[in-house]
């Protein structure tokens, strides 16, 4: 790695006063599993600590003490021997065993503290590593910084040690210390240079103070000669893109490509940047170059084919995909491409190949054939294919069969299929089977039966949030406001940050009751959690309208309407405009709403109630 003279001096010295010991101890670090296997293991651990730390006179009388001590010594010897431990090693052992007992009890904070003491008193990097990882599990980042510093000092070529030392310092706001550890990391000659820069970038990307993160990166680039380093330029380009500076990212990757023009990863990244920058011609050039270098790279070929399709060069796009290996996924992708450009005959021809194909994974072939048959509107053939699916996709295949049977008008067959699948021990639907049955019944206008299924499902799965949320929404439609409120409050109690539930309850109260202030507080909580969510913005406008704040209501509803042309939002915005005296614009909004959904009940009711004609 090309390196400019490093300017850091003593200010980067470790801040921890480390008590060093000459002996390397605890070669039986895997005793953790031994200790936690059983109560008897813990008892042996306590006996070992007692035998190590206390004199024979201090031990309480035990007929089996000598025998147990011999047993422990023999077991420890099998794990690496303890005969070479000096008197000072007993302190380290005491901390380690106390830590492991705390781990077994689930007290990770106490375990981290004890392990840190052991690490600072030992020269064994394995103890420092264990101390670091236990501190991470405990979530104590100050301890992680101390333990990882010791680990990195004892094992300076360990990437994991340097990574945790840098990451923990970023966590606690020690950016100078993090920069020092990054510098040490980038000097690790035993690791791939590109990997090291990728690790650095990935760690700096989520730092809250991006100004400081940028400064660290700039300093690293100054201290290492990166102008001739394509990996560093690539990493810097990715970092710039994550910050939204696409022009800087593009300039950096161009420099990297100039250094290594045959690298597919650089070319495809440049292509992605060009796509994001709305320059599809440039993106096509980069992807073409990458594809010509490696025509067997599936993601590159598919991206190249997609760009060709957008330009209208469908034939060449299809030729690109035909050159790839005939896998179930690839055959499905070719069918999708043909349908996207309106070439259904070609899609059907490709689909027919599923029957003759001899795929190694027959289940994957059947699943993709089922998906293809659905897209081609061959529902009965799709059901036939889905019946052949096994393994991890079997649950999805059964759900698809049920929906297809319902669409064909055989709702009872769909329900029977789901009921039978529910009894199979080899399938894990969670609550998806119940949700599918509810959806099928709702689509068949059998809402009362859907509610009955939900009641039975929640008796079986009382903590399932999606089921309870669905029941609340159906309850509103059935006029069971008390049931809806009860279910939504149970969800909010279990998940205070559930914005959907907060919004649903708030909107329901605002729309169907006069509890407007309570409704507004719920909607405000949802809005603080997800201020960009259109349905919540709509609720903010609707509750403001119900409270008589027309100007505020119009502001939120216009924002919601600009985000999504939704018939219900059109109803709300149109009503506010109508009441505000802007009747012509209200009619325009309503007409646009009817174009989106001419049968929307809320929109129809609003227009009729206000005396206008749809």
mmCIF file of N, CA, C and O in Angstrom, residues 319-399:
data_model
loop_
_atom_site.group_PDB
_atom_site.id
_atom_site.type_symbol
_atom_site.label_atom_id
_atom_site.label_comp_id
_atom_site.label_asym_id
_atom_site.label_seq_id
_atom_site.Cartn_x
_atom_site.Cartn_y
_atom_site.Cartn_z
ATOM 1 N N UNK A 319 -31.624 -11.310 -26.506
ATOM 2 C CA UNK A 319 -30.439 -12.083 -26.876
ATOM 3 C C UNK A 319 -29.431 -12.132 -25.734
ATOM 4 O O UNK A 319 -28.755 -13.149 -25.526
ATOM 5 N N UNK A 320 -29.335 -11.039 -24.989
ATOM 6 C CA UNK A 320 -28.417 -11.006 -23.838
ATOM 7 C C UNK A 320 -28.834 -12.059 -22.819
ATOM 8 O O UNK A 320 -28.004 -12.825 -22.311
ATOM 9 N N UNK A 321 -30.130 -12.119 -22.526
ATOM 10 C CA UNK A 321 -30.617 -13.055 -21.515
ATOM 11 C C UNK A 321 -30.546 -14.497 -21.994
ATOM 12 O O UNK A 321 -30.296 -15.408 -21.204
ATOM 13 N N UNK A 322 -30.744 -14.725 -23.293
ATOM 14 C CA UNK A 322 -30.688 -16.092 -23.833
ATOM 15 C C UNK A 322 -29.293 -16.679 -23.652
ATOM 16 O O UNK A 322 -29.134 -17.895 -23.471
ATOM 17 N N UNK A 323 -28.279 -15.845 -23.669
ATOM 18 C CA UNK A 323 -26.905 -16.320 -23.540
ATOM 19 C C UNK A 323 -26.569 -16.784 -22.126
ATOM 20 O O UNK A 323 -25.562 -17.464 -21.925
ATOM 21 N N UNK A 324 -27.411 -16.414 -21.162
ATOM 22 C CA UNK A 324 -27.158 -16.817 -19.781
ATOM 23 C C UNK A 324 -27.622 -18.250 -19.555
ATOM 24 O O UNK A 324 -28.451 -18.770 -20.296
ATOM 25 N N UNK A 325 -27.103 -18.924 -18.524
ATOM 26 C CA UNK A 325 -27.535 -20.303 -18.244
ATOM 27 C C UNK A 325 -29.037 -20.377 -18.028
ATOM 28 O O UNK A 325 -29.648 -19.478 -17.441
ATOM 29 N N UNK A 326 -29.638 -21.465 -18.508
ATOM 30 C CA UNK A 326 -31.091 -21.637 -18.404
ATOM 31 C C UNK A 326 -31.444 -22.147 -17.006
ATOM 32 O O UNK A 326 -31.570 -23.349 -16.774
ATOM 33 N N UNK A 327 -31.622 -21.216 -16.077
ATOM 34 C CA UNK A 327 -32.077 -21.545 -14.724
ATOM 35 C C UNK A 327 -33.555 -21.182 -14.610
ATOM 36 O O UNK A 327 -34.074 -20.408 -15.428
ATOM 37 N N UNK A 328 -34.258 -21.709 -13.612
ATOM 38 C CA UNK A 328 -35.672 -21.322 -13.446
ATOM 39 C C UNK A 328 -35.863 -19.819 -13.307
ATOM 40 O O UNK A 328 -36.781 -19.240 -13.916
ATOM 41 N N UNK A 329 -35.001 -19.185 -12.524
ATOM 42 C CA UNK A 329 -35.115 -17.739 -12.336
ATOM 43 C C UNK A 329 -34.895 -16.993 -13.652
ATOM 44 O O UNK A 329 -35.571 -16.002 -13.943
ATOM 45 N N UNK A 330 -33.905 -17.455 -14.433
ATOM 46 C CA UNK A 330 -33.607 -16.760 -15.683
ATOM 47 C C UNK A 330 -34.730 -16.942 -16.701
ATOM 48 O O UNK A 330 -35.082 -16.014 -17.432
ATOM 49 N N UNK A 331 -35.322 -18.136 -16.766
ATOM 50 C CA UNK A 331 -36.446 -18.347 -17.685
ATOM 51 C C UNK A 331 -37.615 -17.431 -17.295
ATOM 52 O O UNK A 331 -38.278 -16.835 -18.168
ATOM 53 N N UNK A 332 -37.867 -17.303 -16.001
ATOM 54 C CA UNK A 332 -38.931 -16.409 -15.537
ATOM 55 C C UNK A 332 -38.616 -14.960 -15.913
ATOM 56 O O UNK A 332 -39.493 -14.211 -16.351
ATOM 57 N N UNK A 333 -37.329 -14.559 -15.757
ATOM 58 C CA UNK A 333 -36.932 -13.191 -16.109
ATOM 59 C C UNK A 333 -37.159 -12.924 -17.592
ATOM 60 O O UNK A 333 -37.584 -11.823 -17.977
ATOM 61 N N UNK A 334 -36.893 -13.901 -18.415
ATOM 62 C CA UNK A 334 -37.109 -13.733 -19.865
ATOM 63 C C UNK A 334 -38.597 -13.579 -20.178
ATOM 64 O O UNK A 334 -38.986 -12.806 -21.065
ATOM 65 N N UNK A 335 -39.435 -14.302 -19.452
ATOM 66 C CA UNK A 335 -40.887 -14.174 -19.645
ATOM 67 C C UNK A 335 -41.358 -12.781 -19.237
ATOM 68 O O UNK A 335 -42.153 -12.142 -19.947
ATOM 69 N N UNK A 336 -40.862 -12.302 -18.098
ATOM 70 C CA UNK A 336 -41.225 -10.957 -17.627
ATOM 71 C C UNK A 336 -40.819 -9.900 -18.649
ATOM 72 O O UNK A 336 -41.578 -8.970 -18.958
ATOM 73 N N UNK A 337 -39.590 -10.040 -19.186
ATOM 74 C CA UNK A 337 -39.115 -9.085 -20.188
ATOM 75 C C UNK A 337 -40.029 -9.076 -21.408
ATOM 76 O O UNK A 337 -40.416 -8.007 -21.904
ATOM 77 N N UNK A 338 -40.409 -10.248 -21.897
ATOM 78 C CA UNK A 338 -41.283 -10.318 -23.076
ATOM 79 C C UNK A 338 -42.642 -9.686 -22.805
ATOM 80 O O UNK A 338 -43.187 -8.963 -23.653
ATOM 81 N N UNK A 339 -43.207 -9.945 -21.629
ATOM 82 C CA UNK A 339 -44.508 -9.358 -21.287
ATOM 83 C C UNK A 339 -44.400 -7.849 -21.114
ATOM 84 O O UNK A 339 -45.331 -7.110 -21.467
ATOM 85 N N UNK A 340 -43.270 -7.385 -20.574
ATOM 86 C CA UNK A 340 -43.080 -5.942 -20.391
ATOM 87 C C UNK A 340 -43.147 -5.188 -21.718
ATOM 88 O O UNK A 340 -43.590 -4.033 -21.760
ATOM 89 N N UNK A 341 -42.674 -5.829 -22.761
ATOM 90 C CA UNK A 341 -42.668 -5.146 -24.072
ATOM 91 C C UNK A 341 -43.852 -5.577 -24.928
ATOM 92 O O UNK A 341 -43.911 -5.268 -26.126
ATOM 93 N N UNK A 342 -44.815 -6.307 -24.327
ATOM 94 C CA UNK A 342 -46.032 -6.673 -25.033
ATOM 95 C C UNK A 342 -45.894 -7.851 -25.969
ATOM 96 O O UNK A 342 -46.768 -8.067 -26.832
ATOM 97 N N UNK A 343 -44.830 -8.634 -25.833
ATOM 98 C CA UNK A 343 -44.632 -9.783 -26.711
ATOM 99 C C UNK A 343 -45.113 -11.054 -26.003
ATOM 100 O O UNK A 343 -44.318 -11.905 -25.583
ATOM 101 N N UNK A 344 -46.437 -11.200 -25.870
ATOM 102 C CA UNK A 344 -46.982 -12.352 -25.158
ATOM 103 C C UNK A 344 -46.716 -13.672 -25.872
ATOM 104 O O UNK A 344 -46.427 -14.683 -25.211
ATOM 105 N N UNK A 345 -46.777 -13.736 -27.209
ATOM 106 C CA UNK A 345 -46.475 -15.017 -27.880
ATOM 107 C C UNK A 345 -45.082 -15.543 -27.524
ATOM 108 O O UNK A 345 -44.916 -16.742 -27.286
ATOM 109 N N UNK A 346 -44.098 -14.650 -27.488
ATOM 110 C CA UNK A 346 -42.747 -15.096 -27.127
ATOM 111 C C UNK A 346 -42.703 -15.535 -25.668
ATOM 112 O O UNK A 346 -42.034 -16.523 -25.321
ATOM 113 N N UNK A 347 -43.425 -14.804 -24.797
ATOM 114 C CA UNK A 347 -43.477 -15.184 -23.384
ATOM 115 C C UNK A 347 -44.067 -16.577 -23.223
ATOM 116 O O UNK A 347 -43.576 -17.398 -22.436
ATOM 117 N N UNK A 348 -45.145 -16.871 -23.992
ATOM 118 C CA UNK A 348 -45.774 -18.186 -23.914
ATOM 119 C C UNK A 348 -44.839 -19.277 -24.422
ATOM 120 O O UNK A 348 -44.784 -20.389 -23.870
ATOM 121 N N UNK A 349 -44.078 -18.955 -25.466
ATOM 122 C CA UNK A 349 -43.132 -19.924 -26.014
ATOM 123 C C UNK A 349 -42.051 -20.269 -24.981
ATOM 124 O O UNK A 349 -41.698 -21.443 -24.800
ATOM 125 N N UNK A 350 -41.545 -19.247 -24.314
ATOM 126 C CA UNK A 350 -40.526 -19.475 -23.278
ATOM 127 C C UNK A 350 -41.131 -20.273 -22.125
ATOM 128 O O UNK A 350 -40.499 -21.186 -21.586
ATOM 129 N N UNK A 351 -42.367 -19.954 -21.768
ATOM 130 C CA UNK A 351 -43.047 -20.652 -20.664
ATOM 131 C C UNK A 351 -43.198 -22.136 -20.960
ATOM 132 O O UNK A 351 -43.021 -22.990 -20.080
ATOM 133 N N UNK A 352 -43.504 -22.470 -22.198
ATOM 134 C CA UNK A 352 -43.684 -23.880 -22.562
ATOM 135 C C UNK A 352 -42.419 -24.692 -22.318
ATOM 136 O O UNK A 352 -42.472 -25.909 -22.108
ATOM 137 N N UNK A 353 -41.286 -24.017 -22.293
ATOM 138 C CA UNK A 353 -40.027 -24.706 -22.052
ATOM 139 C C UNK A 353 -39.888 -25.254 -20.646
ATOM 140 O O UNK A 353 -39.043 -26.134 -20.393
ATOM 141 N N UNK A 354 -40.689 -24.755 -19.703
ATOM 142 C CA UNK A 354 -40.627 -25.270 -18.335
ATOM 143 C C UNK A 354 -40.960 -26.768 -18.293
ATOM 144 O O UNK A 354 -40.374 -27.520 -17.518
ATOM 145 N N UNK A 355 -41.906 -27.190 -19.117
ATOM 146 C CA UNK A 355 -42.350 -28.580 -19.086
ATOM 147 C C UNK A 355 -41.235 -29.532 -19.506
ATOM 148 O O UNK A 355 -41.115 -30.643 -18.970
ATOM 149 N N UNK A 356 -40.414 -29.101 -20.449
ATOM 150 C CA UNK A 356 -39.344 -29.966 -20.947
ATOM 151 C C UNK A 356 -38.035 -29.800 -20.198
ATOM 152 O O UNK A 356 -37.154 -30.659 -20.281
ATOM 153 N N UNK A 357 -37.896 -28.711 -19.471
ATOM 154 C CA UNK A 357 -36.629 -28.429 -18.783
ATOM 155 C C UNK A 357 -36.379 -29.435 -17.669
ATOM 156 O O UNK A 357 -37.306 -29.818 -16.941
ATOM 157 N N UNK A 358 -35.141 -29.868 -17.557
ATOM 158 C CA UNK A 358 -34.762 -30.827 -16.515
ATOM 159 C C UNK A 358 -33.858 -30.112 -15.510
ATOM 160 O O UNK A 358 -32.640 -30.298 -15.500
ATOM 161 N N UNK A 359 -34.489 -29.287 -14.668
ATOM 162 C CA UNK A 359 -33.712 -28.504 -13.715
ATOM 163 C C UNK A 359 -33.267 -29.358 -12.535
ATOM 164 O O UNK A 359 -34.008 -30.247 -12.084
ATOM 165 N N UNK A 360 -32.086 -29.083 -12.045
ATOM 166 C CA UNK A 360 -31.576 -29.800 -10.876
ATOM 167 C C UNK A 360 -32.502 -29.609 -9.690
ATOM 168 O O UNK A 360 -32.809 -30.550 -8.951
ATOM 169 N N UNK A 361 -32.977 -28.380 -9.528
ATOM 170 C CA UNK A 361 -33.924 -28.076 -8.452
ATOM 171 C C UNK A 361 -35.327 -28.033 -9.062
ATOM 172 O O UNK A 361 -35.772 -26.997 -9.547
ATOM 173 N N UNK A 362 -35.987 -29.188 -9.047
ATOM 174 C CA UNK A 362 -37.312 -29.282 -9.673
ATOM 175 C C UNK A 362 -38.329 -28.388 -8.995
ATOM 176 O O UNK A 362 -39.228 -27.841 -9.641
ATOM 177 N N UNK A 363 -38.201 -28.213 -7.685
ATOM 178 C CA UNK A 363 -39.140 -27.365 -6.953
ATOM 179 C C UNK A 363 -39.019 -25.912 -7.390
ATOM 180 O O UNK A 363 -40.026 -25.222 -7.573
ATOM 181 N N UNK A 364 -37.780 -25.449 -7.579
ATOM 182 C CA UNK A 364 -37.584 -24.073 -8.055
ATOM 183 C C UNK A 364 -38.162 -23.903 -9.451
ATOM 184 O O UNK A 364 -38.757 -22.864 -9.769
ATOM 185 N N UNK A 365 -38.002 -24.947 -10.297
ATOM 186 C CA UNK A 365 -38.590 -24.880 -11.625
ATOM 187 C C UNK A 365 -40.099 -24.776 -11.564
ATOM 188 O O UNK A 365 -40.719 -23.980 -12.277
ATOM 189 N N UNK A 366 -40.726 -25.561 -10.675
ATOM 190 C CA UNK A 366 -42.186 -25.539 -10.545
ATOM 191 C C UNK A 366 -42.669 -24.190 -10.024
ATOM 192 O O UNK A 366 -43.698 -23.663 -10.495
ATOM 193 N N UNK A 367 -41.939 -23.618 -9.071
ATOM 194 C CA UNK A 367 -42.364 -22.333 -8.499
ATOM 195 C C UNK A 367 -42.322 -21.236 -9.559
ATOM 196 O O UNK A 367 -43.267 -20.447 -9.696
ATOM 197 N N UNK A 368 -41.217 -21.175 -10.307
ATOM 198 C CA UNK A 368 -41.100 -20.146 -11.341
ATOM 199 C C UNK A 368 -42.091 -20.382 -12.472
ATOM 200 O O UNK A 368 -42.609 -19.432 -13.066
ATOM 201 N N UNK A 369 -42.376 -21.651 -12.768
ATOM 202 C CA UNK A 369 -43.396 -21.951 -13.781
ATOM 203 C C UNK A 369 -44.770 -21.493 -13.308
ATOM 204 O O UNK A 369 -45.572 -20.962 -14.092
ATOM 205 N N UNK A 370 -45.055 -21.697 -12.016
ATOM 206 C CA UNK A 370 -46.327 -21.241 -11.460
ATOM 207 C C UNK A 370 -46.464 -19.732 -11.543
ATOM 208 O O UNK A 370 -47.525 -19.210 -11.934
ATOM 209 N N UNK A 371 -45.410 -19.015 -11.203
ATOM 210 C CA UNK A 371 -45.434 -17.555 -11.309
ATOM 211 C C UNK A 371 -45.666 -17.115 -12.757
ATOM 212 O O UNK A 371 -46.426 -16.182 -13.028
ATOM 213 N N UNK A 372 -44.972 -17.799 -13.666
ATOM 214 C CA UNK A 372 -45.108 -17.459 -15.090
ATOM 215 C C UNK A 372 -46.529 -17.710 -15.576
ATOM 216 O O UNK A 372 -47.096 -16.890 -16.313
ATOM 217 N N UNK A 373 -47.103 -18.837 -15.167
ATOM 218 C CA UNK A 373 -48.478 -19.151 -15.576
ATOM 219 C C UNK A 373 -49.452 -18.100 -15.056
ATOM 220 O O UNK A 373 -50.405 -17.724 -15.750
ATOM 221 N N UNK A 374 -49.224 -17.610 -13.852
ATOM 222 C CA UNK A 374 -50.080 -16.537 -13.321
ATOM 223 C C UNK A 374 -49.987 -15.289 -14.190
ATOM 224 O O UNK A 374 -51.007 -14.677 -14.527
ATOM 225 N N UNK A 375 -48.750 -14.895 -14.530
ATOM 226 C CA UNK A 375 -48.570 -13.699 -15.354
ATOM 227 C C UNK A 375 -49.218 -13.856 -16.717
ATOM 228 O O UNK A 375 -49.733 -12.892 -17.293
ATOM 229 N N UNK A 376 -49.200 -15.082 -17.231
ATOM 230 C CA UNK A 376 -49.781 -15.350 -18.547
ATOM 231 C C UNK A 376 -51.276 -15.630 -18.472
ATOM 232 O O UNK A 376 -51.905 -15.946 -19.489
ATOM 233 N N UNK A 377 -51.838 -15.549 -17.263
ATOM 234 C CA UNK A 377 -53.268 -15.749 -17.030
ATOM 235 C C UNK A 377 -53.709 -17.178 -17.351
ATOM 236 O O UNK A 377 -54.748 -17.405 -17.984
ATOM 237 N N UNK A 378 -52.916 -18.130 -16.881
ATOM 238 C CA UNK A 378 -53.258 -19.550 -16.943
ATOM 239 C C UNK A 378 -53.420 -20.056 -15.510
ATOM 240 O O UNK A 378 -52.562 -20.779 -14.995
ATOM 241 N N UNK A 379 -54.504 -19.664 -14.817
ATOM 242 C CA UNK A 379 -54.603 -19.955 -13.384
ATOM 243 C C UNK A 379 -54.603 -21.436 -13.036
ATOM 244 O O UNK A 379 -53.987 -21.843 -12.047
ATOM 245 N N UNK A 380 -55.279 -22.263 -13.826
ATOM 246 C CA UNK A 380 -55.329 -23.685 -13.487
ATOM 247 C C UNK A 380 -53.959 -24.349 -13.686
ATOM 248 O O UNK A 380 -53.564 -25.221 -12.912
ATOM 249 N N UNK A 381 -53.238 -23.911 -14.709
ATOM 250 C CA UNK A 381 -51.880 -24.429 -14.895
ATOM 251 C C UNK A 381 -50.981 -23.971 -13.748
ATOM 252 O O UNK A 381 -50.125 -24.735 -13.274
ATOM 253 N N UNK A 382 -51.181 -22.740 -13.298
ATOM 254 C CA UNK A 382 -50.384 -22.224 -12.179
ATOM 255 C C UNK A 382 -50.624 -23.066 -10.932
ATOM 256 O O UNK A 382 -49.672 -23.423 -10.213
ATOM 257 N N UNK A 383 -51.885 -23.406 -10.669
ATOM 258 C CA UNK A 383 -52.212 -24.241 -9.506
ATOM 259 C C UNK A 383 -51.498 -25.592 -9.619
ATOM 260 O O UNK A 383 -50.921 -26.092 -8.642
ATOM 261 N N UNK A 384 -51.514 -26.171 -10.819
ATOM 262 C CA UNK A 384 -50.843 -27.444 -11.033
ATOM 263 C C UNK A 384 -49.355 -27.378 -10.744
ATOM 264 O O UNK A 384 -48.783 -28.277 -10.114
ATOM 265 N N UNK A 385 -48.718 -26.307 -11.187
ATOM 266 C CA UNK A 385 -47.284 -26.134 -10.917
ATOM 267 C C UNK A 385 -47.020 -25.936 -9.424
ATOM 268 O O UNK A 385 -46.094 -26.533 -8.865
ATOM 269 N N UNK A 386 -47.833 -25.112 -8.791
ATOM 270 C CA UNK A 386 -47.617 -24.812 -7.372
ATOM 271 C C UNK A 386 -47.755 -26.065 -6.499
ATOM 272 O O UNK A 386 -47.132 -26.163 -5.442
ATOM 273 N N UNK A 387 -48.549 -27.024 -6.940
ATOM 274 C CA UNK A 387 -48.695 -28.262 -6.174
ATOM 275 C C UNK A 387 -47.386 -29.048 -6.113
ATOM 276 O O UNK A 387 -47.197 -29.883 -5.217
ATOM 277 N N UNK A 388 -46.482 -28.795 -7.044
ATOM 278 C CA UNK A 388 -45.220 -29.528 -7.110
ATOM 279 C C UNK A 388 -44.108 -28.877 -6.284
ATOM 280 O O UNK A 388 -43.009 -29.426 -6.189
ATOM 281 N N UNK A 389 -44.405 -27.721 -5.713
ATOM 282 C CA UNK A 389 -43.371 -26.981 -4.969
ATOM 283 C C UNK A 389 -43.197 -27.580 -3.579
ATOM 284 O O UNK A 389 -44.177 -27.851 -2.872
ATOM 285 N N UNK A 390 -41.947 -27.786 -3.197
ATOM 286 C CA UNK A 390 -41.615 -28.288 -1.865
ATOM 287 C C UNK A 390 -40.590 -27.368 -1.219
ATOM 288 O O UNK A 390 -40.107 -26.417 -1.835
ATOM 289 N N UNK A 391 -40.261 -27.669 0.034
ATOM 290 C CA UNK A 391 -39.218 -26.908 0.710
ATOM 291 C C UNK A 391 -39.681 -25.552 1.199
ATOM 292 O O UNK A 391 -40.862 -25.345 1.505
ATOM 293 N N UNK A 392 -38.753 -24.593 1.221
ATOM 294 C CA UNK A 392 -39.022 -23.297 1.855
ATOM 295 C C UNK A 392 -40.067 -22.462 1.117
ATOM 296 O O UNK A 392 -40.677 -21.574 1.711
ATOM 297 N N UNK A 393 -40.291 -22.735 -0.158
ATOM 298 C CA UNK A 393 -41.286 -21.973 -0.919
ATOM 299 C C UNK A 393 -42.665 -22.627 -0.909
ATOM 300 O O UNK A 393 -43.601 -22.117 -1.542
ATOM 301 N N UNK A 394 -42.795 -23.742 -0.206
ATOM 302 C CA UNK A 394 -44.070 -24.460 -0.208
ATOM 303 C C UNK A 394 -45.192 -23.625 0.388
ATOM 304 O O UNK A 394 -46.335 -23.669 -0.097
ATOM 305 N N UNK A 395 -44.901 -22.860 1.438
ATOM 306 C CA UNK A 395 -45.952 -22.046 2.059
ATOM 307 C C UNK A 395 -46.481 -20.983 1.091
ATOM 308 O O UNK A 395 -47.692 -20.787 0.981
ATOM 309 N N UNK A 396 -45.571 -20.325 0.387
ATOM 310 C CA UNK A 396 -45.996 -19.310 -0.583
ATOM 311 C C UNK A 396 -46.813 -19.962 -1.693
ATOM 312 O O UNK A 396 -47.836 -19.421 -2.143
ATOM 313 N N UNK A 397 -46.368 -21.150 -2.129
ATOM 314 C CA UNK A 397 -47.076 -21.842 -3.208
ATOM 315 C C UNK A 397 -48.500 -22.210 -2.791
ATOM 316 O O UNK A 397 -49.442 -22.096 -3.591
ATOM 317 N N UNK A 398 -48.675 -22.638 -1.553
ATOM 318 C CA UNK A 398 -50.015 -22.982 -1.070
ATOM 319 C C UNK A 398 -50.899 -21.741 -0.990
ATOM 320 O O UNK A 398 -52.083 -21.767 -1.368
ATOM 321 N N UNK A 399 -50.338 -20.646 -0.511
ATOM 322 C CA UNK A 399 -51.109 -19.394 -0.446
ATOM 323 C C UNK A 399 -51.537 -18.957 -1.839
ATOM 324 O O UNK A 399 -52.683 -18.526 -2.053
#
